[in-house]
Protein backbone atom coordinates (compact mmCIF):
# COMPACT_ATOMS: atom_id res chain seq x y z
CA UNK A 1 0.00 0.00 0.00
CA UNK A 2 1.48 3.35 -0.97
CA UNK A 3 1.53 6.40 1.29
CA UNK A 4 0.32 9.83 0.31
CA UNK A 5 1.11 13.14 1.94
CA UNK A 6 -1.75 15.57 2.34
CA UNK A 7 -1.39 19.22 3.27
CA UNK A 8 -3.77 20.24 6.07
CA UNK A 9 -4.28 23.58 7.77
CA UNK A 10 -2.80 23.21 11.28
CA UNK A 11 -5.62 25.20 12.92
CA UNK A 12 -8.30 23.09 11.24
CA UNK A 13 -6.52 19.91 12.32
CA UNK A 14 -6.30 21.19 15.92
CA UNK A 15 -10.05 21.93 15.89
CA UNK A 16 -10.82 18.43 14.64
CA UNK A 17 -8.55 16.86 17.26
CA UNK A 18 -10.14 18.96 20.04
CA UNK A 19 -13.61 17.93 18.92
CA UNK A 20 -12.55 14.28 18.76
CA UNK A 21 -11.14 14.48 22.29
CA UNK A 22 -14.40 16.05 23.49
CA UNK A 23 -16.46 13.29 21.89
CA UNK A 24 -14.21 10.60 23.36
CA UNK A 25 -14.65 12.13 26.80
CA UNK A 26 -18.44 12.19 26.42
CA UNK A 27 -18.52 8.60 25.20
CA UNK A 28 -16.39 7.45 28.12
CA UNK A 29 -19.07 8.65 30.55
CA UNK A 30 -22.00 6.98 28.76
CA UNK A 31 -23.57 3.88 30.25
CA UNK A 32 -25.62 1.65 27.97
CA UNK A 33 -28.14 -0.69 29.51
CA UNK A 34 -30.45 -3.07 27.75
CA UNK A 35 -34.12 -2.59 28.46
CA UNK A 36 -35.82 -5.97 28.59
CA UNK A 37 -39.30 -4.85 29.57
CA UNK A 38 -42.30 -4.74 27.28
CA UNK A 39 -43.44 -1.18 26.54
CA UNK A 40 -46.54 0.32 25.00
CA UNK A 41 -46.11 1.70 21.49
CA UNK A 42 -46.24 5.35 22.68
CA UNK A 43 -43.63 4.70 25.40
CA UNK A 44 -41.38 2.81 22.96
CA UNK A 45 -41.65 5.70 20.48
CA UNK A 46 -40.75 8.22 23.19
CA UNK A 47 -37.79 6.14 24.33
CA UNK A 48 -36.45 5.74 20.79
CA UNK A 49 -37.24 9.33 19.83
CA UNK A 50 -39.42 8.42 16.86
CA UNK A 51 -43.11 8.34 15.97
CA UNK A 52 -45.60 5.64 16.85
CA UNK A 53 -45.96 4.95 13.11
CA UNK A 54 -42.24 4.18 12.94
CA UNK A 55 -42.60 1.70 15.81
CA UNK A 56 -45.50 0.00 14.01
CA UNK A 57 -43.48 -0.21 10.78
CA UNK A 58 -40.56 -1.75 12.68
CA UNK A 59 -42.93 -4.30 14.20
CA UNK A 60 -44.39 -5.14 10.77
CA UNK A 61 -40.90 -5.53 9.26
CA UNK A 62 -39.79 -7.80 12.13
CA UNK A 63 -37.19 -5.33 13.39
CA UNK A 64 -38.98 -5.14 16.77
CA UNK A 65 -40.74 -7.89 18.71
CA UNK A 66 -44.31 -7.28 19.81
CA UNK A 67 -47.08 -9.13 21.60
CA UNK A 68 -50.75 -8.45 22.03
CA UNK A 69 -53.01 -6.43 19.77
CA UNK A 70 -54.76 -3.10 19.68
CA UNK A 71 -54.26 -0.91 22.74
CA UNK A 72 -52.72 -3.78 24.71
CA UNK A 73 -49.91 -4.27 22.15
CA UNK A 74 -46.47 -4.22 23.78
CA UNK A 75 -43.03 -3.84 22.22
CA UNK A 76 -39.74 -5.27 23.43
CA UNK A 77 -36.83 -2.95 22.72
CSV table of N, CA, C and O in Angstrom, one decimal:
chain,number,residue,atom,x,y,z
A,1,UNK,N,0.8,-1.2,0.0
A,1,UNK,CA,0.0,0.0,0.0
A,1,UNK,C,0.9,1.2,0.0
A,1,UNK,O,1.8,1.3,0.8
A,2,UNK,N,0.7,2.2,-0.9
A,2,UNK,CA,1.5,3.3,-1.0
A,2,UNK,C,1.0,4.4,0.0
A,2,UNK,O,-0.2,4.5,0.4
A,3,UNK,N,1.9,5.3,0.4
A,3,UNK,CA,1.5,6.4,1.3
A,3,UNK,C,1.4,7.7,0.5
A,3,UNK,O,2.1,7.9,-0.5
A,4,UNK,N,0.5,8.5,0.9
A,4,UNK,CA,0.3,9.8,0.3
A,4,UNK,C,0.4,10.9,1.4
A,4,UNK,O,0.0,10.7,2.5
A,5,UNK,N,1.0,12.0,1.0
A,5,UNK,CA,1.1,13.1,1.9
A,5,UNK,C,0.0,14.1,1.6
A,5,UNK,O,-0.2,14.4,0.4
A,6,UNK,N,-0.7,14.6,2.6
A,6,UNK,CA,-1.7,15.6,2.3
A,6,UNK,C,-1.5,16.8,3.2
A,6,UNK,O,-1.2,16.7,4.4
A,7,UNK,N,-1.6,18.0,2.6
A,7,UNK,CA,-1.4,19.2,3.3
A,7,UNK,C,-2.7,19.6,4.0
A,7,UNK,O,-3.8,19.6,3.4
A,8,UNK,N,-2.6,19.9,5.3
A,8,UNK,CA,-3.8,20.2,6.1
A,8,UNK,C,-3.5,21.5,6.9
A,8,UNK,O,-2.4,21.6,7.4
A,9,UNK,N,-4.4,22.4,6.9
A,9,UNK,CA,-4.3,23.6,7.8
A,9,UNK,C,-4.1,23.2,9.2
A,9,UNK,O,-5.0,22.4,9.8
A,10,UNK,N,-3.1,23.6,9.9
A,10,UNK,CA,-2.8,23.2,11.3
A,10,UNK,C,-3.9,23.6,12.2
A,10,UNK,O,-4.3,22.8,13.1
A,11,UNK,N,-4.5,24.8,12.1
A,11,UNK,CA,-5.6,25.2,12.9
A,11,UNK,C,-6.8,24.3,12.7
A,11,UNK,O,-7.5,23.9,13.7
A,12,UNK,N,-7.1,24.0,11.5
A,12,UNK,CA,-8.3,23.1,11.2
A,12,UNK,C,-8.1,21.7,11.9
A,12,UNK,O,-9.0,21.1,12.4
A,13,UNK,N,-6.8,21.2,11.7
A,13,UNK,CA,-6.5,19.9,12.3
A,13,UNK,C,-6.7,20.0,13.8
A,13,UNK,O,-7.2,19.0,14.5
A,14,UNK,N,-6.2,21.0,14.5
A,14,UNK,CA,-6.3,21.2,15.9
A,14,UNK,C,-7.8,21.2,16.3
A,14,UNK,O,-8.1,20.6,17.4
A,15,UNK,N,-8.6,21.9,15.6
A,15,UNK,CA,-10.0,21.9,15.9
A,15,UNK,C,-10.7,20.5,15.8
A,15,UNK,O,-11.5,20.2,16.7
A,16,UNK,N,-10.3,19.8,14.8
A,16,UNK,CA,-10.8,18.4,14.6
A,16,UNK,C,-10.3,17.6,15.8
A,16,UNK,O,-11.1,16.8,16.4
A,17,UNK,N,-9.1,17.7,16.2
A,17,UNK,CA,-8.5,16.9,17.3
A,17,UNK,C,-9.2,17.2,18.6
A,17,UNK,O,-9.5,16.4,19.4
A,18,UNK,N,-9.5,18.5,18.8
A,18,UNK,CA,-10.1,19.0,20.0
A,18,UNK,C,-11.6,18.4,20.1
A,18,UNK,O,-12.0,17.9,21.1
A,19,UNK,N,-12.2,18.5,19.0
A,19,UNK,CA,-13.6,17.9,18.9
A,19,UNK,C,-13.6,16.4,19.1
A,19,UNK,O,-14.5,15.9,19.9
A,20,UNK,N,-12.7,15.7,18.6
A,20,UNK,CA,-12.6,14.3,18.8
A,20,UNK,C,-12.3,14.0,20.2
A,20,UNK,O,-12.9,13.1,20.8
A,21,UNK,N,-11.4,14.7,20.9
A,21,UNK,CA,-11.1,14.5,22.3
A,21,UNK,C,-12.4,14.7,23.1
A,21,UNK,O,-12.7,14.0,24.1
A,22,UNK,N,-13.2,15.8,22.8
A,22,UNK,CA,-14.4,16.0,23.5
A,22,UNK,C,-15.4,14.9,23.3
A,22,UNK,O,-16.0,14.5,24.3
A,23,UNK,N,-15.5,14.4,22.1
A,23,UNK,CA,-16.5,13.3,21.9
A,23,UNK,C,-16.0,12.0,22.6
A,23,UNK,O,-16.8,11.3,23.2
A,24,UNK,N,-14.7,11.8,22.6
A,24,UNK,CA,-14.2,10.6,23.4
A,24,UNK,C,-14.5,10.7,24.8
A,24,UNK,O,-14.9,9.7,25.5
A,25,UNK,N,-14.4,11.9,25.4
A,25,UNK,CA,-14.7,12.1,26.8
A,25,UNK,C,-16.1,11.9,27.1
A,25,UNK,O,-16.5,11.3,28.1
A,26,UNK,N,-17.0,12.4,26.2
A,26,UNK,CA,-18.4,12.2,26.4
A,26,UNK,C,-18.8,10.7,26.3
A,26,UNK,O,-19.6,10.2,27.1
A,27,UNK,N,-18.2,10.0,25.4
A,27,UNK,CA,-18.5,8.6,25.2
A,27,UNK,C,-18.0,7.8,26.4
A,27,UNK,O,-18.7,6.8,26.7
A,28,UNK,N,-16.9,8.2,27.0
A,28,UNK,CA,-16.4,7.4,28.1
A,28,UNK,C,-17.3,7.5,29.3
A,28,UNK,O,-17.3,6.6,30.1
A,29,UNK,N,-18.2,8.5,29.4
A,29,UNK,CA,-19.1,8.7,30.5
A,29,UNK,C,-20.5,8.1,30.3
A,29,UNK,O,-21.3,8.1,31.2
A,30,UNK,N,-20.7,7.5,29.1
A,30,UNK,CA,-22.0,7.0,28.8
A,30,UNK,C,-22.1,5.5,29.3
A,30,UNK,O,-21.2,4.7,29.1
A,31,UNK,N,-23.3,5.2,29.8
A,31,UNK,CA,-23.6,3.9,30.2
A,31,UNK,C,-24.7,3.4,29.4
A,31,UNK,O,-25.8,4.0,29.3
A,32,UNK,N,-24.6,2.2,28.8
A,32,UNK,CA,-25.6,1.6,28.0
A,32,UNK,C,-26.2,0.4,28.7
A,32,UNK,O,-25.4,-0.4,29.1
A,33,UNK,N,-27.5,0.5,28.9
A,33,UNK,CA,-28.1,-0.7,29.5
A,33,UNK,C,-29.2,-1.2,28.6
A,33,UNK,O,-29.9,-0.4,27.9
A,34,UNK,N,-29.4,-2.5,28.6
A,34,UNK,CA,-30.4,-3.1,27.8
A,34,UNK,C,-31.8,-3.1,28.5
A,34,UNK,O,-31.8,-3.5,29.7
A,35,UNK,N,-32.8,-2.6,27.9
A,35,UNK,CA,-34.1,-2.6,28.5
A,35,UNK,C,-34.8,-3.9,28.0
A,35,UNK,O,-35.1,-4.1,26.8
A,36,UNK,N,-35.2,-4.7,29.0
A,36,UNK,CA,-35.8,-6.0,28.6
A,36,UNK,C,-37.3,-6.0,28.9
A,36,UNK,O,-37.9,-7.0,28.8
A,37,UNK,N,-37.9,-4.9,29.3
A,37,UNK,CA,-39.3,-4.8,29.6
A,37,UNK,C,-40.1,-4.6,28.3
A,37,UNK,O,-39.7,-4.0,27.3
A,38,UNK,N,-41.4,-5.0,28.4
A,38,UNK,CA,-42.3,-4.7,27.3
A,38,UNK,C,-42.9,-3.4,27.5
A,38,UNK,O,-43.5,-3.1,28.6
A,39,UNK,N,-42.9,-2.5,26.5
A,39,UNK,CA,-43.4,-1.2,26.5
A,39,UNK,C,-44.6,-1.0,25.6
A,39,UNK,O,-44.7,-1.7,24.6
A,40,UNK,N,-45.5,-0.1,25.9
A,40,UNK,CA,-46.5,0.3,25.0
A,40,UNK,C,-45.9,1.0,23.8
A,40,UNK,O,-44.8,1.5,23.9
A,41,UNK,N,-46.6,1.1,22.7
A,41,UNK,CA,-46.1,1.7,21.5
A,41,UNK,C,-45.8,3.2,21.7
A,41,UNK,O,-44.7,3.6,21.3
A,42,UNK,N,-46.6,4.0,22.4
A,42,UNK,CA,-46.2,5.3,22.7
A,42,UNK,C,-45.0,5.5,23.5
A,42,UNK,O,-44.1,6.3,23.3
A,43,UNK,N,-44.8,4.6,24.6
A,43,UNK,CA,-43.6,4.7,25.4
A,43,UNK,C,-42.4,4.3,24.6
A,43,UNK,O,-41.3,4.8,24.8
A,44,UNK,N,-42.5,3.3,23.8
A,44,UNK,CA,-41.4,2.8,23.0
A,44,UNK,C,-41.0,3.9,22.0
A,44,UNK,O,-39.8,4.2,21.8
A,45,UNK,N,-42.0,4.6,21.4
A,45,UNK,CA,-41.7,5.7,20.5
A,45,UNK,C,-40.9,6.8,21.2
A,45,UNK,O,-40.0,7.4,20.7
A,46,UNK,N,-41.4,7.2,22.4
A,46,UNK,CA,-40.7,8.2,23.2
A,46,UNK,C,-39.3,7.8,23.6
A,46,UNK,O,-38.4,8.7,23.5
A,47,UNK,N,-39.1,6.6,23.9
A,47,UNK,CA,-37.8,6.1,24.3
A,47,UNK,C,-36.8,6.1,23.2
A,47,UNK,O,-35.7,6.5,23.3
A,48,UNK,N,-37.3,5.8,22.0
A,48,UNK,CA,-36.4,5.7,20.8
A,48,UNK,C,-36.4,7.1,20.1
A,48,UNK,O,-35.6,7.2,19.1
A,49,UNK,N,-37.2,8.0,20.5
A,49,UNK,CA,-37.2,9.3,19.8
A,49,UNK,C,-37.8,9.3,18.4
A,49,UNK,O,-37.2,10.0,17.5
A,50,UNK,N,-38.8,8.5,18.2
A,50,UNK,CA,-39.4,8.4,16.9
A,50,UNK,C,-40.9,8.4,17.0
A,50,UNK,O,-41.5,8.5,18.1
A,51,UNK,N,-41.6,8.3,15.9
A,51,UNK,CA,-43.1,8.3,16.0
A,51,UNK,C,-43.7,6.9,16.2
A,51,UNK,O,-43.0,5.9,16.1
A,52,UNK,N,-44.9,6.9,16.6
A,52,UNK,CA,-45.6,5.6,16.9
A,52,UNK,C,-45.7,4.9,15.5
A,52,UNK,O,-45.6,3.6,15.5
A,53,UNK,N,-45.9,5.6,14.4
A,53,UNK,CA,-46.0,5.0,13.1
A,53,UNK,C,-44.7,4.2,12.8
A,53,UNK,O,-44.7,3.1,12.2
A,54,UNK,N,-43.5,4.8,13.2
A,54,UNK,CA,-42.2,4.2,12.9
A,54,UNK,C,-42.1,2.9,13.7
A,54,UNK,O,-41.7,1.9,13.2
A,55,UNK,N,-42.6,2.9,15.0
A,55,UNK,CA,-42.6,1.7,15.8
A,55,UNK,C,-43.5,0.6,15.2
A,55,UNK,O,-43.0,-0.5,15.0
A,56,UNK,N,-44.6,1.0,14.7
A,56,UNK,CA,-45.5,0.0,14.0
A,56,UNK,C,-44.9,-0.6,12.8
A,56,UNK,O,-45.0,-1.8,12.5
A,57,UNK,N,-44.2,0.3,12.0
A,57,UNK,CA,-43.5,-0.2,10.8
A,57,UNK,C,-42.4,-1.2,11.2
A,57,UNK,O,-42.2,-2.2,10.5
A,58,UNK,N,-41.6,-0.9,12.2
A,58,UNK,CA,-40.6,-1.7,12.7
A,58,UNK,C,-41.1,-3.1,13.2
A,58,UNK,O,-40.5,-4.1,13.0
A,59,UNK,N,-42.3,-3.1,13.8
A,59,UNK,CA,-42.9,-4.3,14.2
A,59,UNK,C,-43.3,-5.1,13.0
A,59,UNK,O,-43.0,-6.3,12.9
A,60,UNK,N,-43.9,-4.5,12.0
A,60,UNK,CA,-44.4,-5.1,10.8
A,60,UNK,C,-43.2,-5.7,10.0
A,60,UNK,O,-43.4,-6.8,9.4
A,61,UNK,N,-42.1,-5.0,10.0
A,61,UNK,CA,-40.9,-5.5,9.3
A,61,UNK,C,-40.1,-6.6,10.0
A,61,UNK,O,-39.2,-7.2,9.5
A,62,UNK,N,-40.5,-6.8,11.3
A,62,UNK,CA,-39.8,-7.8,12.1
A,62,UNK,C,-38.6,-7.2,12.9
A,62,UNK,O,-37.9,-8.0,13.5
A,63,UNK,N,-38.3,-6.0,12.7
A,63,UNK,CA,-37.2,-5.3,13.4
A,63,UNK,C,-37.4,-5.2,14.9
A,63,UNK,O,-36.4,-5.3,15.7
A,64,UNK,N,-38.6,-5.1,15.3
A,64,UNK,CA,-39.0,-5.1,16.8
A,64,UNK,C,-39.9,-6.3,17.1
A,64,UNK,O,-40.8,-6.6,16.3
A,65,UNK,N,-39.8,-6.8,18.3
A,65,UNK,CA,-40.7,-7.9,18.7
A,65,UNK,C,-41.9,-7.2,19.4
A,65,UNK,O,-41.8,-6.3,20.1
A,66,UNK,N,-43.1,-7.8,19.2
A,66,UNK,CA,-44.3,-7.3,19.8
A,66,UNK,C,-45.2,-8.4,20.2
A,66,UNK,O,-45.1,-9.5,19.6
A,67,UNK,N,-46.1,-8.2,21.2
A,67,UNK,CA,-47.1,-9.1,21.6
A,67,UNK,C,-48.4,-8.4,21.9
A,67,UNK,O,-48.3,-7.2,22.1
A,68,UNK,N,-49.5,-9.1,21.8
A,68,UNK,CA,-50.7,-8.5,22.0
A,68,UNK,C,-51.3,-7.8,20.8
A,68,UNK,O,-50.7,-7.9,19.7
A,69,UNK,N,-52.4,-7.1,20.9
A,69,UNK,CA,-53.0,-6.4,19.8
A,69,UNK,C,-53.8,-5.2,20.3
A,69,UNK,O,-54.1,-5.1,21.4
A,70,UNK,N,-54.0,-4.3,19.3
A,70,UNK,CA,-54.8,-3.1,19.7
A,70,UNK,C,-54.1,-2.3,20.7
A,70,UNK,O,-52.9,-2.1,20.7
A,71,UNK,N,-54.8,-1.8,21.7
A,71,UNK,CA,-54.3,-0.9,22.7
A,71,UNK,C,-53.4,-1.7,23.7
A,71,UNK,O,-52.6,-1.1,24.5
A,72,UNK,N,-53.5,-3.0,23.8
A,72,UNK,CA,-52.7,-3.8,24.7
A,72,UNK,C,-51.4,-4.3,24.1
A,72,UNK,O,-50.7,-5.1,24.7
A,73,UNK,N,-51.1,-3.8,22.8
A,73,UNK,CA,-49.9,-4.3,22.2
A,73,UNK,C,-48.7,-3.7,22.9
A,73,UNK,O,-48.6,-2.6,23.2
A,74,UNK,N,-47.7,-4.6,23.1
A,74,UNK,CA,-46.5,-4.2,23.8
A,74,UNK,C,-45.3,-4.5,22.9
A,74,UNK,O,-45.3,-5.5,22.1
A,75,UNK,N,-44.2,-3.7,23.0
A,75,UNK,CA,-43.0,-3.8,22.2
A,75,UNK,C,-41.8,-4.1,23.1
A,75,UNK,O,-41.7,-3.5,24.2
A,76,UNK,N,-41.0,-5.0,22.7
A,76,UNK,CA,-39.7,-5.3,23.4
A,76,UNK,C,-38.6,-4.6,22.7
A,76,UNK,O,-38.3,-4.9,21.5
A,77,UNK,N,-37.9,-3.7,23.3
A,77,UNK,CA,-36.8,-2.9,22.7
A,77,UNK,C,-35.5,-3.7,22.9
A,77,UNK,O,-35.3,-4.4,23.8
